[in-house]
Amino acid sequence: MKGRTVPDPMIAMPRPAITAYPLLPGRVHEVSGPGAVAFVLRAARQAGADLLWVREDWQADMLHPLGFAGFDPARLVMAMTGDQKDTLAVAEEALRDGAVAMVALEITAPLSLTAGRRLQLAARAGGTTGLCLIPEGMGSNAAETRWHCAPVFDPGDSTLQCWRLIKNKSGTLGSWHVRWDAETGRVAVVPPAGDRPGAEDMPD
């Protein structure tokens, strides 16, 4: 007598969609946390978008090339500015122009409501997606969505992250464990570590 086949819950169970992702085009969104850079790159690659990245030249931390693995460097343009005022000016012009599909800008000081609204108006005019990388606890009331992203330790998958949607003008909030599927170039939702097959056998 053949043993009963137990379906793999990773395959058999439907995986929930991520609320507000892919990101709504023509809007400016915000992301914070240690996984923010990966979030931007995954959003850009999944959208097949050319990406303008704007940051201030005084920042000591550098964007590590390994973090861009799998992202076509021909699709990335870096713009260095002297201060946040210049960053906002460059980003606003690029959002309105629409020459690139996505603009990422690193925010180092609180954004006024006026500045946030200007970015939103520019994004709508150009049909461009904007992503502000913000320090934790900071954000603009004008943002369409706000995300917090952090890596989740998994010895078998270095791409695993926890994404939390903490602001959403158009719907509900939520939290998801996600991994990057390099073959499809898309983000896949996976169960939290404690809910995966064999989790009871994992050492503490």
Protein backbone atom coordinates (compact mmCIF):
# COMPACT_ATOMS: atom_id res chain seq x y z
CA MET A 1 0.00 0.00 0.00
CA LYS A 2 1.43 3.30 -1.02
CA GLY A 3 1.78 6.00 1.58
CA ARG A 4 -0.42 9.03 1.35
CA THR A 5 1.24 12.00 -0.31
CA VAL A 6 1.24 15.05 1.91
CA PRO A 7 0.94 18.23 -0.13
CA ASP A 8 3.66 20.78 0.33
CA PRO A 9 1.98 23.75 2.04
CA MET A 10 4.44 26.08 0.28
CA ILE A 11 2.74 25.03 -2.98
CA ALA A 12 -0.76 23.97 -1.98
CA MET A 13 -1.70 26.94 0.16
CA PRO A 14 -2.60 30.12 -1.73
CA ARG A 15 -0.15 32.91 -1.02
CA PRO A 16 -1.60 36.28 -0.06
CA ALA A 17 -1.06 39.23 -2.34
CA ILE A 18 0.91 42.18 -1.02
CA THR A 19 -1.39 45.14 -0.46
CA ALA A 20 -0.40 48.20 -2.53
CA TYR A 21 2.41 46.33 -4.31
CA PRO A 22 3.50 46.61 -7.08
CA LEU A 23 3.61 50.30 -6.26
CA LEU A 24 1.00 52.60 -7.76
CA PRO A 25 2.64 54.54 -10.64
CA GLY A 26 2.42 58.31 -10.75
CA ARG A 27 2.68 58.57 -6.97
CA VAL A 28 5.44 59.08 -4.41
CA HIS A 29 5.96 56.37 -1.79
CA GLU A 30 8.27 56.09 1.21
CA VAL A 31 10.42 53.29 2.59
CA SER A 32 12.61 53.00 5.69
CA GLY A 33 14.59 50.33 7.48
CA PRO A 34 17.75 48.33 6.78
CA GLY A 35 16.12 46.67 3.77
CA ALA A 36 15.08 49.93 2.08
CA VAL A 37 17.68 49.82 -0.71
CA ALA A 38 16.71 46.26 -1.63
CA PHE A 39 13.04 47.29 -1.67
CA VAL A 40 13.74 50.07 -4.17
CA LEU A 41 15.80 47.83 -6.45
CA ARG A 42 13.25 45.02 -6.39
CA ALA A 43 10.41 47.40 -7.12
CA ALA A 44 12.34 48.90 -10.04
CA ARG A 45 13.37 45.56 -11.50
CA GLN A 46 9.91 44.04 -11.17
CA ALA A 47 8.47 47.08 -12.95
CA GLY A 48 11.16 46.88 -15.65
CA ALA A 49 11.88 50.52 -14.89
CA ASP A 50 14.85 52.75 -15.55
CA LEU A 51 15.88 54.23 -12.20
CA LEU A 52 17.28 57.63 -11.23
CA TRP A 53 18.84 57.56 -7.76
CA VAL A 54 19.38 60.96 -6.09
CA ARG A 55 21.49 61.35 -2.94
CA GLU A 56 23.64 63.97 -1.22
CA ASP A 57 27.36 63.74 -1.90
CA TRP A 58 28.39 64.27 1.74
CA GLN A 59 26.86 60.97 2.88
CA ALA A 60 29.61 58.69 4.15
CA ASP A 61 27.75 55.43 3.58
CA MET A 62 28.14 54.07 0.08
CA LEU A 63 25.74 51.96 -1.94
CA HIS A 64 27.36 48.51 -2.07
CA PRO A 65 27.62 47.05 -5.60
CA LEU A 66 26.61 43.60 -4.34
CA GLY A 67 23.29 45.08 -3.32
CA PHE A 68 22.61 45.80 -6.99
CA ALA A 69 23.20 42.20 -8.08
CA GLY A 70 20.64 41.25 -10.68
CA PHE A 71 19.84 44.85 -11.54
CA ASP A 72 21.00 45.97 -14.99
CA PRO A 73 23.47 48.85 -14.40
CA ALA A 74 22.46 50.33 -17.75
CA ARG A 75 19.07 51.10 -16.19
CA LEU A 76 20.56 53.05 -13.26
CA VAL A 77 21.59 56.71 -13.20
CA MET A 78 23.12 58.21 -10.03
CA ALA A 79 22.76 61.94 -9.30
CA MET A 80 24.79 63.49 -6.48
CA THR A 81 23.62 66.73 -4.87
CA GLY A 82 24.99 69.20 -2.34
CA ASP A 83 22.03 69.22 0.03
CA GLN A 84 18.42 68.15 0.43
CA LYS A 85 17.12 71.26 -1.32
CA ASP A 86 19.01 70.23 -4.45
CA THR A 87 17.88 66.61 -4.04
CA LEU A 88 14.25 67.69 -4.00
CA ALA A 89 14.74 69.97 -7.00
CA VAL A 90 16.39 67.23 -9.09
CA ALA A 91 13.79 64.65 -8.07
CA GLU A 92 10.87 66.97 -8.77
CA GLU A 93 12.14 67.78 -12.24
CA ALA A 94 12.75 64.10 -13.04
CA LEU A 95 9.33 63.05 -11.73
CA ARG A 96 7.59 65.66 -13.85
CA ASP A 97 9.68 64.99 -16.96
CA GLY A 98 8.85 61.28 -17.08
CA ALA A 99 12.07 60.33 -18.91
CA VAL A 100 12.70 57.60 -16.33
CA ALA A 101 9.93 55.44 -14.88
CA MET A 102 11.17 55.53 -11.28
CA VAL A 103 12.99 58.10 -9.14
CA ALA A 104 14.53 57.20 -5.76
CA LEU A 105 15.70 59.97 -3.46
CA GLU A 106 17.40 59.71 -0.10
CA ILE A 107 15.85 62.05 2.47
CA THR A 108 18.09 63.23 5.31
CA ALA A 109 15.84 65.81 7.02
CA PRO A 110 12.08 66.05 7.65
CA LEU A 111 10.00 66.92 4.60
CA SER A 112 7.48 69.72 4.86
CA LEU A 113 3.93 69.02 3.71
CA THR A 114 4.48 71.52 0.90
CA ALA A 115 7.60 69.71 -0.33
CA GLY A 116 5.80 66.37 -0.18
CA ARG A 117 2.88 67.72 -2.17
CA ARG A 118 5.17 69.19 -4.80
CA LEU A 119 6.73 65.77 -5.33
CA GLN A 120 3.29 64.16 -5.60
CA LEU A 121 2.11 66.70 -8.17
CA ALA A 122 5.28 66.19 -10.20
CA ALA A 123 4.88 62.39 -10.10
CA ARG A 124 1.28 62.61 -11.28
CA ALA A 125 2.19 65.01 -14.08
CA GLY A 126 4.94 62.72 -15.40
CA GLY A 127 3.34 59.37 -14.57
CA THR A 128 6.55 58.55 -12.70
CA THR A 129 6.89 56.45 -9.55
CA GLY A 130 8.80 58.16 -6.73
CA LEU A 131 10.40 56.42 -3.77
CA CYS A 132 11.75 58.39 -0.81
CA LEU A 133 14.23 56.50 1.35
CA ILE A 134 13.63 58.00 4.78
CA PRO A 135 15.14 57.59 8.26
CA GLU A 136 12.97 55.52 10.59
CA GLY A 137 10.29 57.56 12.31
CA MET A 138 10.30 60.20 9.59
CA GLY A 139 7.80 60.67 6.79
CA SER A 140 5.54 63.05 4.91
CA ASN A 141 1.76 63.16 5.18
CA ALA A 142 1.69 63.48 1.40
CA ALA A 143 3.14 59.98 0.81
CA GLU A 144 0.86 57.50 -0.97
CA THR A 145 2.29 54.55 0.98
CA ARG A 146 5.00 54.07 3.59
CA TRP A 147 6.90 50.81 4.05
CA HIS A 148 9.35 49.45 6.59
CA CYS A 149 11.67 46.73 5.28
CA ALA A 150 14.15 44.60 7.17
CA PRO A 151 16.10 41.44 6.36
CA VAL A 152 15.06 38.19 8.04
CA PHE A 153 17.82 35.73 8.89
CA ASP A 154 17.53 32.53 6.91
CA PRO A 155 20.65 30.39 6.29
CA GLY A 156 19.11 29.15 3.04
CA ASP A 157 17.92 32.43 1.56
CA SER A 158 19.77 35.74 1.83
CA THR A 159 16.95 37.58 0.02
CA LEU A 160 14.32 36.98 2.71
CA GLN A 161 12.80 40.15 4.15
CA CYS A 162 9.87 41.33 6.24
CA TRP A 163 7.89 44.10 4.57
CA ARG A 164 5.46 46.12 6.70
CA LEU A 165 3.03 48.53 5.08
CA ILE A 166 2.56 51.18 7.77
CA LYS A 167 0.71 53.84 5.75
CA ASN A 168 -1.67 53.38 2.84
CA LYS A 169 -3.91 56.16 1.56
CA SER A 170 -5.90 53.73 -0.58
CA GLY A 171 -6.51 50.74 1.67
CA THR A 172 -5.44 48.48 4.50
CA LEU A 173 -2.07 47.89 6.14
CA GLY A 174 -0.22 44.60 6.52
CA SER A 175 3.00 42.65 6.99
CA TRP A 176 4.56 39.99 4.75
CA HIS A 177 7.63 37.79 4.58
CA VAL A 178 8.96 37.95 1.04
CA ARG A 179 11.82 36.55 -0.99
CA TRP A 180 13.26 37.55 -4.35
CA ASP A 181 12.72 35.06 -7.16
CA ALA A 182 15.68 35.66 -9.48
CA GLU A 183 14.23 33.46 -12.23
CA THR A 184 11.00 35.41 -12.57
CA GLY A 185 12.38 38.76 -11.45
CA ARG A 186 9.55 39.10 -8.94
CA VAL A 187 8.90 39.21 -5.23
CA ALA A 188 7.23 36.10 -3.79
CA VAL A 189 5.34 35.94 -0.51
CA VAL A 190 6.43 33.09 1.78
CA PRO A 191 5.15 31.91 5.18
CA PRO A 192 6.96 33.22 8.28
CA ALA A 193 9.79 30.93 9.43
CA GLY A 194 7.72 29.30 12.19
CA ASP A 195 4.96 28.35 9.75
CA ARG A 196 7.17 26.64 7.15
CA PRO A 197 7.49 22.87 6.68
CA GLY A 198 10.13 21.45 9.01
CA ALA A 199 10.12 24.51 11.23
CA GLU A 200 9.73 22.32 14.32
CA ASP A 201 13.05 20.68 13.50
CA MET A 202 14.95 23.97 13.33
CA PRO A 203 17.30 24.60 16.26
CA ASP A 204 16.50 27.46 18.62
